[in-house]
XYZ file of C-alpha atoms in Angstrom:
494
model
C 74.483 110.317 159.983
C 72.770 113.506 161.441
C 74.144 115.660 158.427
C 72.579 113.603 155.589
C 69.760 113.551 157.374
C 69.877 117.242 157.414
C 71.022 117.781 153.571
C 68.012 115.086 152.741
C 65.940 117.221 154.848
C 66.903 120.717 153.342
C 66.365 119.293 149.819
C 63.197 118.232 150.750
C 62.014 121.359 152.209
C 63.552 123.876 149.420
C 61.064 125.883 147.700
C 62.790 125.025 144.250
C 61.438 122.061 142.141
C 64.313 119.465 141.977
C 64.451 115.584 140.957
C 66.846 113.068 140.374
C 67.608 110.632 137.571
C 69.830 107.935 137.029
C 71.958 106.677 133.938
C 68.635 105.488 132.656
C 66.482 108.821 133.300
C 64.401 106.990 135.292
C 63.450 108.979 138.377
C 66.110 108.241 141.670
C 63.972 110.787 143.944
C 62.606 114.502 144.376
C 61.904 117.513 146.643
C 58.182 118.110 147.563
C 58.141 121.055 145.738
C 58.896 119.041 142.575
C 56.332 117.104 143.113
C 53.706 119.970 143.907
C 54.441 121.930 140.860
C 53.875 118.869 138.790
C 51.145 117.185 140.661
C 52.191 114.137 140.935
C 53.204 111.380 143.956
C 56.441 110.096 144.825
C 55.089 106.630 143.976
C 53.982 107.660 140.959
C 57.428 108.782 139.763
C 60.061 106.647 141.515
C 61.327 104.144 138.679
C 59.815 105.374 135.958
C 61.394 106.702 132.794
C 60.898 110.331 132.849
C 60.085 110.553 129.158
C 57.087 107.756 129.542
C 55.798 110.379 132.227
C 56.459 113.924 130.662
C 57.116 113.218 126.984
C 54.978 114.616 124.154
C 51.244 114.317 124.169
C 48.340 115.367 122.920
C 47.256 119.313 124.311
C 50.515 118.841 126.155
C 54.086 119.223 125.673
C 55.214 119.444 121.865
C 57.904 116.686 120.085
C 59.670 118.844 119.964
C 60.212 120.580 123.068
C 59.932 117.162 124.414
C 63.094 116.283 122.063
C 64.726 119.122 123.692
C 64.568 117.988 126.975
C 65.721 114.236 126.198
C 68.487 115.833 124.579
C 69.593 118.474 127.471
C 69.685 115.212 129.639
C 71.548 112.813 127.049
C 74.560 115.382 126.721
C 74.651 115.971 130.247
C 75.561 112.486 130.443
C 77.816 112.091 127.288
C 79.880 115.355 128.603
C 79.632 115.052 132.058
C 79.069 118.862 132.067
C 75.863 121.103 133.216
C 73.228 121.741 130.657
C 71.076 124.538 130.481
C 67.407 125.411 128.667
C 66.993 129.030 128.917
C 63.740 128.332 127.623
C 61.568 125.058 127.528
C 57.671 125.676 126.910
C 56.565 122.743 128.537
C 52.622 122.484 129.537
C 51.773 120.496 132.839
C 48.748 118.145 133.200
C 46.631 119.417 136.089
C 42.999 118.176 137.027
C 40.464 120.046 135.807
C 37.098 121.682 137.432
C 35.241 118.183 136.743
C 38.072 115.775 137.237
C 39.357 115.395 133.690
C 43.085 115.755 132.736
C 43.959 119.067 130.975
C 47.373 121.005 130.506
C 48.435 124.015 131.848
C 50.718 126.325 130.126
C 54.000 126.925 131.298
C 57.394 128.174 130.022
C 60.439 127.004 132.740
C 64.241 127.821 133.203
C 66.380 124.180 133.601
C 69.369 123.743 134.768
C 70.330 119.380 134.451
C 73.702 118.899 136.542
C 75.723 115.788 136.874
C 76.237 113.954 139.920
C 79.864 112.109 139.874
C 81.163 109.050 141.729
C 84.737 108.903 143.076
C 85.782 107.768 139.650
C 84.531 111.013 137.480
C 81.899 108.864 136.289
C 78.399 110.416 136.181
C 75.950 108.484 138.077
C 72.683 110.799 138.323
C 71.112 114.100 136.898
C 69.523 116.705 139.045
C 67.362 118.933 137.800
C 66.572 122.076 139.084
C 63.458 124.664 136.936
C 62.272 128.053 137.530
C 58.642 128.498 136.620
C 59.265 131.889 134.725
C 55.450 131.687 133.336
C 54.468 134.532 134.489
C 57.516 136.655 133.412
C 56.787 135.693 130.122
C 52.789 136.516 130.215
C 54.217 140.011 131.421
C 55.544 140.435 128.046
C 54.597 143.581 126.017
C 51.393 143.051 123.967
C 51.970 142.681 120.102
C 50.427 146.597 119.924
C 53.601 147.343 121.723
C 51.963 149.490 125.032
C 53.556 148.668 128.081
C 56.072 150.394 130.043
C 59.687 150.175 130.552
C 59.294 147.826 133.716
C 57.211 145.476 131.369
C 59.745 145.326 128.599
C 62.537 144.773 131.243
C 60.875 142.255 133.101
C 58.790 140.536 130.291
C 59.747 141.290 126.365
C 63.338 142.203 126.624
C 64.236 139.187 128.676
C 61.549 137.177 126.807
C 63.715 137.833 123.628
C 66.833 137.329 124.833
C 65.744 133.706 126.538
C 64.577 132.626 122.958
C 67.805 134.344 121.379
C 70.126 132.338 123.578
C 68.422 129.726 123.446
C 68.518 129.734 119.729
C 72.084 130.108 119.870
C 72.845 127.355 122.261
C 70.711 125.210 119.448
C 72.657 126.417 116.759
C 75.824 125.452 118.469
C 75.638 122.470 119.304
C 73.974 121.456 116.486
C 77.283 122.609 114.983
C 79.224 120.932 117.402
C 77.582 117.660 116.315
C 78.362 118.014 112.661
C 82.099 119.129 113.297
C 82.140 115.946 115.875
C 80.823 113.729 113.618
C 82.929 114.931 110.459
C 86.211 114.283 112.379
C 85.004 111.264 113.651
C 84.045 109.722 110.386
C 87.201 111.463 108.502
C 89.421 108.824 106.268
C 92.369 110.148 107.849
C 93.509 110.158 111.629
C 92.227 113.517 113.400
C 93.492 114.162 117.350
C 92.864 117.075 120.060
C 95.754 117.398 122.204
C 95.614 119.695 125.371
C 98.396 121.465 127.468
C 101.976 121.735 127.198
C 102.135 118.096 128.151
C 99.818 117.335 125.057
C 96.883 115.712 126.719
C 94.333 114.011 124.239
C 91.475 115.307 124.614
C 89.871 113.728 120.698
C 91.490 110.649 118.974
C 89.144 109.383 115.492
C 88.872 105.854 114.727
C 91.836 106.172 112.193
C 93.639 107.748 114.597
C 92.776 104.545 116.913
C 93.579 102.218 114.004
C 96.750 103.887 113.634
C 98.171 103.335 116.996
C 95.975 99.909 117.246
C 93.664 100.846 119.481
C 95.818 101.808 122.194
C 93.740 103.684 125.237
C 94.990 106.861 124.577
C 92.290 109.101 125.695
C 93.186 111.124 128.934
C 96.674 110.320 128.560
C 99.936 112.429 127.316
C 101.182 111.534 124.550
C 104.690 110.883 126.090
C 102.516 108.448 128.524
C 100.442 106.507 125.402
C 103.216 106.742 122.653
C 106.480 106.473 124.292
C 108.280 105.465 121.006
C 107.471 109.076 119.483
C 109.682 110.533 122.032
C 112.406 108.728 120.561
C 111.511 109.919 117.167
C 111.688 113.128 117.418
C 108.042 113.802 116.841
C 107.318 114.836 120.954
C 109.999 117.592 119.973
C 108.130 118.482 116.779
C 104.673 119.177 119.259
C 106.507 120.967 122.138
C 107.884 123.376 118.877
C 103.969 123.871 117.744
C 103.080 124.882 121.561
C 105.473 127.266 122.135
C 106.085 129.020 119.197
C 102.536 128.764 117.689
C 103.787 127.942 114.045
C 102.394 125.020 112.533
C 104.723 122.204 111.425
C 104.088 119.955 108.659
C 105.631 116.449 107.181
C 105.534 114.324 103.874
C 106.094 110.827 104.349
C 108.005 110.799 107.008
C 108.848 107.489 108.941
C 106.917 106.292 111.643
C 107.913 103.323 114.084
C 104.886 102.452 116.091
C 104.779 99.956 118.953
C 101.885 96.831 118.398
C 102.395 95.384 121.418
C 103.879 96.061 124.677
C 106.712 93.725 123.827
C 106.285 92.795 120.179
C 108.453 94.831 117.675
C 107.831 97.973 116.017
C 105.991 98.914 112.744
C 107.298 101.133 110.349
C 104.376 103.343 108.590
C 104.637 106.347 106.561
C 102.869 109.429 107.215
C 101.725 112.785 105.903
C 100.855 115.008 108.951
C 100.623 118.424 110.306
C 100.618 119.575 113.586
C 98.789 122.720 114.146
C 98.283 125.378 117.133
C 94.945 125.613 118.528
C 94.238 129.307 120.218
C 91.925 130.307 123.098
C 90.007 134.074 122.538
C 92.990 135.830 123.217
C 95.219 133.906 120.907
C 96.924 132.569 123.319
C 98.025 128.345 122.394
C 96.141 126.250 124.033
C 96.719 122.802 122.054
C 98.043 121.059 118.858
C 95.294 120.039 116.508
C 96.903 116.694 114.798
C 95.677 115.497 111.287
C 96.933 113.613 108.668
C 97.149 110.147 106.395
C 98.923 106.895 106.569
C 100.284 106.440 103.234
C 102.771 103.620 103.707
C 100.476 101.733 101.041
C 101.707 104.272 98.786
C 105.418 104.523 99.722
C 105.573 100.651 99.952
C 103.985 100.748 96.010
C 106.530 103.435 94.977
C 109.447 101.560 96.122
C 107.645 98.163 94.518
C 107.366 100.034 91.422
C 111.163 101.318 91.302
C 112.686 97.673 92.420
C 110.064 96.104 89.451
C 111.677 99.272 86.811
C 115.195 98.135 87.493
C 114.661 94.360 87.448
C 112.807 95.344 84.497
C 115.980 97.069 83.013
C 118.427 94.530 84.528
C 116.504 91.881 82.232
C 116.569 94.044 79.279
C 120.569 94.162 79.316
C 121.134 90.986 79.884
C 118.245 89.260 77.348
C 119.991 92.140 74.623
C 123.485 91.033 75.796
C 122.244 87.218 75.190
C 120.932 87.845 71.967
C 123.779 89.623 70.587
C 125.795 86.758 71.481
C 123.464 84.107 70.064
C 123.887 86.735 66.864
C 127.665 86.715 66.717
C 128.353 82.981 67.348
C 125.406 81.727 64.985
C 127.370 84.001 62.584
C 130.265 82.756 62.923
C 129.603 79.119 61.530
C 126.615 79.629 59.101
C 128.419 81.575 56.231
C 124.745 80.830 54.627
C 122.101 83.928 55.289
C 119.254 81.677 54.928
C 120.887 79.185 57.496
C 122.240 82.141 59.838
C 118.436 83.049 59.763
C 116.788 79.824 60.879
C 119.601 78.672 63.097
C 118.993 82.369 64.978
C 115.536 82.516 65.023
C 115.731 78.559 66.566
C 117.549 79.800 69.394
C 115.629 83.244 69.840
C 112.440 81.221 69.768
C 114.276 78.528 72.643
C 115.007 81.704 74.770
C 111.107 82.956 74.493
C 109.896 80.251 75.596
C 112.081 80.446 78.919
C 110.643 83.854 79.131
C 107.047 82.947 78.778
C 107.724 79.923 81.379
C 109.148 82.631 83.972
C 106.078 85.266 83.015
C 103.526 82.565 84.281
C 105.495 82.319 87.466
C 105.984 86.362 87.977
C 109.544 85.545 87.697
C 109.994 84.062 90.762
C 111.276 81.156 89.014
C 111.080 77.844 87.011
C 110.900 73.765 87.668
C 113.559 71.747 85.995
C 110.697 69.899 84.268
C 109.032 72.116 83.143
C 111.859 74.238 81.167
C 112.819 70.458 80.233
C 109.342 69.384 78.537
C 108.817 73.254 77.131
C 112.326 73.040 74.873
C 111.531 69.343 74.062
C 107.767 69.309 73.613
C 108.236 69.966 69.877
C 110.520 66.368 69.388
C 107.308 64.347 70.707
C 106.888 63.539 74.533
C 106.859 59.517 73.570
C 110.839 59.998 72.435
C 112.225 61.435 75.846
C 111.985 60.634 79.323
C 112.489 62.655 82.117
C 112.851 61.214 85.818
C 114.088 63.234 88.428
C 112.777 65.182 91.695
C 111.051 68.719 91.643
C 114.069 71.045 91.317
C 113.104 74.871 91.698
C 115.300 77.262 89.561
C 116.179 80.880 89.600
C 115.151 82.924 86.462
C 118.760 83.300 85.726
C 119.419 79.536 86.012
C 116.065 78.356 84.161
C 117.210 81.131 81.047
C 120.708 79.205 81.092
C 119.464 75.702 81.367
C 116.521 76.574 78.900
C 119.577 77.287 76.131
C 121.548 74.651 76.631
C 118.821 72.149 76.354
C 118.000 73.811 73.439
C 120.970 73.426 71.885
C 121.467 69.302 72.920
C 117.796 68.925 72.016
C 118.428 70.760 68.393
C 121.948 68.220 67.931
C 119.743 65.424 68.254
C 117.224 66.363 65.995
C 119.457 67.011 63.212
C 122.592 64.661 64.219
C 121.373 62.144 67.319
C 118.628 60.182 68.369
C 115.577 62.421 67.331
C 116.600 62.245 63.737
C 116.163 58.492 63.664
C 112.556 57.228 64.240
C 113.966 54.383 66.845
C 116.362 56.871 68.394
C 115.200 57.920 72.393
C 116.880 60.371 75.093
C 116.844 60.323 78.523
C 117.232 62.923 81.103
C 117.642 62.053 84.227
C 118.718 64.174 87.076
C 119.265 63.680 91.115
C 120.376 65.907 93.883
C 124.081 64.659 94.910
C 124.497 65.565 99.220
C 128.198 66.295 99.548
C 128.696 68.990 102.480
C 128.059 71.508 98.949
C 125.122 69.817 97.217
C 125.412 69.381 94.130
C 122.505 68.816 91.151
C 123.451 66.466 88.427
C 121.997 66.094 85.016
C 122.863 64.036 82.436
C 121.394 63.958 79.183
C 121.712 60.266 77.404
C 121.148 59.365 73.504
C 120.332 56.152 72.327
C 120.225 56.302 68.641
C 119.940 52.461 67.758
C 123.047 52.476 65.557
C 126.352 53.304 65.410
C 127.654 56.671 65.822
C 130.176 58.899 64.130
C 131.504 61.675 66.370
C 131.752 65.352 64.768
C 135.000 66.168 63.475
C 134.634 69.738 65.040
C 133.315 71.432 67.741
C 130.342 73.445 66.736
C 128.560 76.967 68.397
C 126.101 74.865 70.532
C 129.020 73.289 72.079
C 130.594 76.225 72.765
C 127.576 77.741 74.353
C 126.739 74.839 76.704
C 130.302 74.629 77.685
C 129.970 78.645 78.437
C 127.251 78.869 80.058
C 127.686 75.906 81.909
C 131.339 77.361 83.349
C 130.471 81.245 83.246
C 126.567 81.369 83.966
C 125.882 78.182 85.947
C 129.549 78.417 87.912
C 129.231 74.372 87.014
C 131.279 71.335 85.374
C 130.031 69.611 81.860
C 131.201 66.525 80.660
C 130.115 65.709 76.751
C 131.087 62.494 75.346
C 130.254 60.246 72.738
C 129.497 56.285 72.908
C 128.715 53.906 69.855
C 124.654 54.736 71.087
C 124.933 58.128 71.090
C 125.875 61.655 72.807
C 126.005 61.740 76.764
C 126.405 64.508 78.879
C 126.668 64.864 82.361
C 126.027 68.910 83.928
C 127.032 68.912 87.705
C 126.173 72.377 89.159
C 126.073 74.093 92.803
C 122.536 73.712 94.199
C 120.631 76.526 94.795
C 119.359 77.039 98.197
C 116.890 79.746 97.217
C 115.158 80.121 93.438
């Protein structure tokens, strides 16, 4: 207890202004010199924000000197490092011969350290100033007479003051820019310190990257274990030691969300390069670069969309050079080889406009129903059956082949009577495989002749219910009219 009372009393009695702010820059307590030099009580002081009681005023201190001196105290406390004004002109309100306020000139030296709890964490500012007033009024007059002493003592260090303190301006000034261009930078931006790669800087993309881990203060072994295990802790320790830089182009990134949730995969362009003290010695790995797994991810997209793209090509050409041959074969007729072809080319475009509206994810069974029947009148078929999603493959095959029965009973069947009606109905069949069953039922109103031959829409049904559809097809013929009953494998996916 006797020793602070001794260090409270020696700070008291030291012929040096001092005073004491906290986080607020309010003032915590000062020496009586302090309080001497700027005429005011203890009091007076204690509490208040030291910018209400020595900012700028009128005949006083200027803005900007006054700016200054905010500022000197605000980085103190952003850095937790000393500050220093070589130079502050700052004039100090005294009484005057008849009572009134005026201000004084002065010009002071300040030096604004930071006071640190256990924790690092800076708590107060002390401030200690030299008056240096009259070192600078013992400056050479603008005629330049004066002697050596008085250019040592006054204009030389005078100049020299104001040139470092110019400097000190300058630089931090830059300092702020280059901060706030890195911090604000699209891409991710990091400091790393040591052979142990400290971070020292992380950017908000940087943060975003590695979702907002705490990161700062740590290694990056310590924040971003999974890196070690990628190879990339390898690719930093070759930076540090060998001083080349080392660069990469989309390279694969696993990143860690959560403590226990899984990984993400991002790609990244990056480069890792040294950072050198004055003697060009490494010092750190300055880390920048972009996530552009949006990019990658639309690459690949873009390739998987060109060969689907090509895959459907093949096989729509392969389909219609089939459709060719077989309509060839059994309409000796051009003109009737030309309508039957373009009938069936037309049946398959519509398919392919159904499966455009969808993105080609796929097709309803009703819907690839009603779109190759729509043009026989909706009042002369009925459809009753469950929704029933279909793969593009399966809604091109189905789309024929209804086609085809739909075509028959125009020219043959029901639809080319006015009393004739069809029916499709269809139903899901739960065996241990399930199985999807269609059958398609004429009622013509009169009696029926069967065909004598089997013609090139049977045959394609019958294909493409065997080959395409891997299903059975059962087509008969009744005094109403043509049934036929499709079973086929359910799909579990479309």
């Amino acid at each position: 207890m006797a020793k602070t009372i001794d260090l409270v009393a020696a700070f008291d009695a030291s012929p040096n202004p001092y005073m004491l702010l906290d986080r607020d820059l309010r003032f915590a307590g000062m020496n009586q010199a302090y309080l001497d030099v700027t005429q005011r009580t203890r009091e007076e002081l204690i509490g208040a924000h030291v910018m209400d009681v020595f900012g700028a005023a009128a005949d006083g201190p200027g803005r900007e000197d006054s700016q200054r001196l905010e500022a000197s105290f605000r980085k103190v406390l952003g850095s937790g490092q000393s500050d220093h004004l070589a130079l502050l002109h700052y004039p100090i309100r005294t009484t005057g011969a008849h009572g009134q306020a005026v201000f004084e000139e002065r010009y002071w030296s300040c030096t604004h350290t930071p006071i640190k709890n256990d924790q690092g964490e800076v708590t107060h500012i002390l401030q200690h100033t030299s008056d240096v007033t009259d070192l600078i009024r013992a400056r050479p007059t603008q005629d330049g007479s004066g002697n050596a002493l008085d250019e040592m003592l006054g204009g030389g260090v005078f100049r020299r003051a104001l040139k470092v303190e110019a400097d000190n301006q300058r630089l931090e000034a830059e300092r702020r820019q280059l901060s706030d261009v890195l911090l604000n930078a699209p891409g991710f931006v990091a400091v790393l310190s040591g052979p142990d790669h400290v971070v020292q800087f992380c950017n908000e993309a940087c943060y975003r990257l590695v979702n907002h881990r705490d990161i700062l203060g740590s290694t990056v072994k310590e924040a971003l274990p999974e890196l070690g295990e990628q190879g990339h802790l390898d690719f930093l320790n070759d930076v540090y030691e060998t001083g080349e830089p080392v660069m990469g182009r989309q390279r694969a990134f696993s990143l860690q969300h959560s403590p226990d949730g899984p990984a993400a995969n991002r790609y990244i362009d990056f480069a890792y390069q040294p950072i050198r003290d004055e003697n060009a010695r490494v010092i750190g790995v300055f880390v920048q670069g972009h996530d552009v797994t949006d990019v990658v991810m639309a690459a690949e997209r873009q390739k998987l969309m060109i060969d689907e793209l090509n895959h459907r090509v093949k096989n729509t050409l392969a389909t219609v050079q089939s459709i060719a041959m077989q309509t060839a074969r059994t309409h000796q007729d051009p003109r009737s080889f030309a309508e039957a072809f373009e009938a069936r080319l037309m049946a398959l475009s519509h398919t392919h406009d159904l499966l455009t509206k969808s993105h080609w994810e796929g097709a309803d069974l009703r819907a690839v129903l009603e779109h190759e029947t729509l043009a026989h009148g909706v009042g002369r078929l009925s459809l009753n059956g469950p929704h029933i999603a279909l793969s593009p493959a399966r809604a091109l095959s189905l789309g024929m082949i209804f086609h085809e029965l739909a075509t028959n009973a125009a020219k043959y069947g029901a639809l080319a009577h006015g009393d004739g009606r069809v029916s499709v109905d269809w139903r899901v069949i739960p065996h241990a495989s399930p199985q999807l069953e269609i059958i398609w039922s004429e009622k013509v109103g009169r009696p029926v002749k069967k065909p004598e031959r089997r013609g090139f829409g049977t045959r394609l049904i019958e294909r493409n219910v065997r080959h395409d559809l891997r299903g059975a097809v059962d087509m008969s013929y009744t005094e109403d009219g043509l049934s036929a009953r499709f079973t086929l494998p359910l799909e579990t996916e479309a």
